[in-house]
Amino acid sequence: MAISEKSNQGLMKAIKRMHTLVESDDLERVRASQENISALLKHRELNYEPFQVGEIPSEWVSVKRSHMRKFVIFYCHGGGYNTGSFHYARSITNKLSSTTSMDVLSFDYRLAPEHPYPSATEDAMAVWDYLMHLGYGARDVIVAGDSAGGNLALSLVLKLKEQKRILPKGLILFSPWTDLTGSGKSYETKVDVDPILNREYLDNAIAAYASGQDLKNPLISPLFGNFTGFPPTYIQVGSNELLLSDSLLLKKNLEKYHVPVRLEEYKGMWHVFQMSPFKTAYDAMDQVAEFIFDICR
């Protein structure tokens, strides 16, 4: 599941340099940079249909060939809750739609610090309700997300469970940020090898999104949630991630509640490596498609 060690080290060094440059910018410049990059992410074999859910910008991504219409993927983008958009998420939603031949709905939830917790969860619920009003049943939907979007995907399902509503068919999580308390061992053991994240970045994101909040609130740190009755869950994570423990501990807690869960740890990979345009990322998407087809049979 890993590319060659030499190539891997080169990629990680390049990503580290790029991320250091991004961190030196102010928030608005980071957001603008992501939108500029997103202009390159349109694929000629895919359709992009923008729409609004109230004031929430949203998008359908779908393949132009014949495809599965009964089931859809509800996607929550990452970005530390303070950056990111459905445009930038096309690096993953393109692959999801192409590999699974399913329609993917993604959306721009409100971002911190302008809109801290619980704004993102409120927006996710609004888009979920919109999907239900279109005529989809909860069991026709697979919820997915990367990083903070993985956090939001889990929080959405916990909120649905709290309201005693029907839960989605399944969950797919790419490097999910599940524990804002940072209690896992990887926050210490992976600090020198993670090319994407560092504690300063995470601390700033937490301060923007959840200042003054109880970080053990399951809607903020889903790791501490009650997962009774949760749908089958598939997690992908890189072995060189600061957030590796967030995935490993989540798997352990899901198992404690007897949730069917599968975790793939990709050796030598980094945070949300699935965004990258190389073979390991596409192989990972093939595994996602396999998981979806298994639970949808």
mmCIF file of C-alpha atoms in Angstrom, residues 11 17 36 78 87 100 106 134 175 187 190 199 218 248 256 289:
data_model
loop_
_atom_site.group_PDB
_atom_site.id
_atom_site.type_symbol
_atom_site.label_atom_id
_atom_site.label_comp_id
_atom_site.label_asym_id
_atom_site.label_seq_id
_atom_site.Cartn_x
_atom_site.Cartn_y
_atom_site.Cartn_z
ATOM 1 C CA LEU A 11 7.041 13.812 -1.432
ATOM 2 C CA ARG A 17 7.855 22.980 2.468
ATOM 3 C CA ASN A 36 -7.228 29.199 -6.741
ATOM 4 C CA GLY A 78 -11.674 19.195 5.900
ATOM 5 C CA HIS A 87 -14.285 23.302 -4.481
ATOM 6 C CA THR A 100 -17.844 4.395 -7.011
ATOM 7 C CA SER A 106 -20.547 18.373 -0.749
ATOM 8 C CA LEU A 134 -35.284 15.362 -2.028
ATOM 9 C CA SER A 175 -7.664 10.813 8.647
ATOM 10 C CA TYR A 187 0.639 13.610 19.218
ATOM 11 C CA LYS A 190 4.651 11.479 15.164
ATOM 12 C CA ARG A 199 0.499 21.130 17.399
ATOM 13 C CA PRO A 218 -18.841 14.365 21.732
ATOM 14 C CA LEU A 248 -6.823 4.004 16.284
ATOM 15 C CA LYS A 256 -16.578 -1.374 22.260
ATOM 16 C CA ALA A 289 -15.571 1.477 -3.322
#
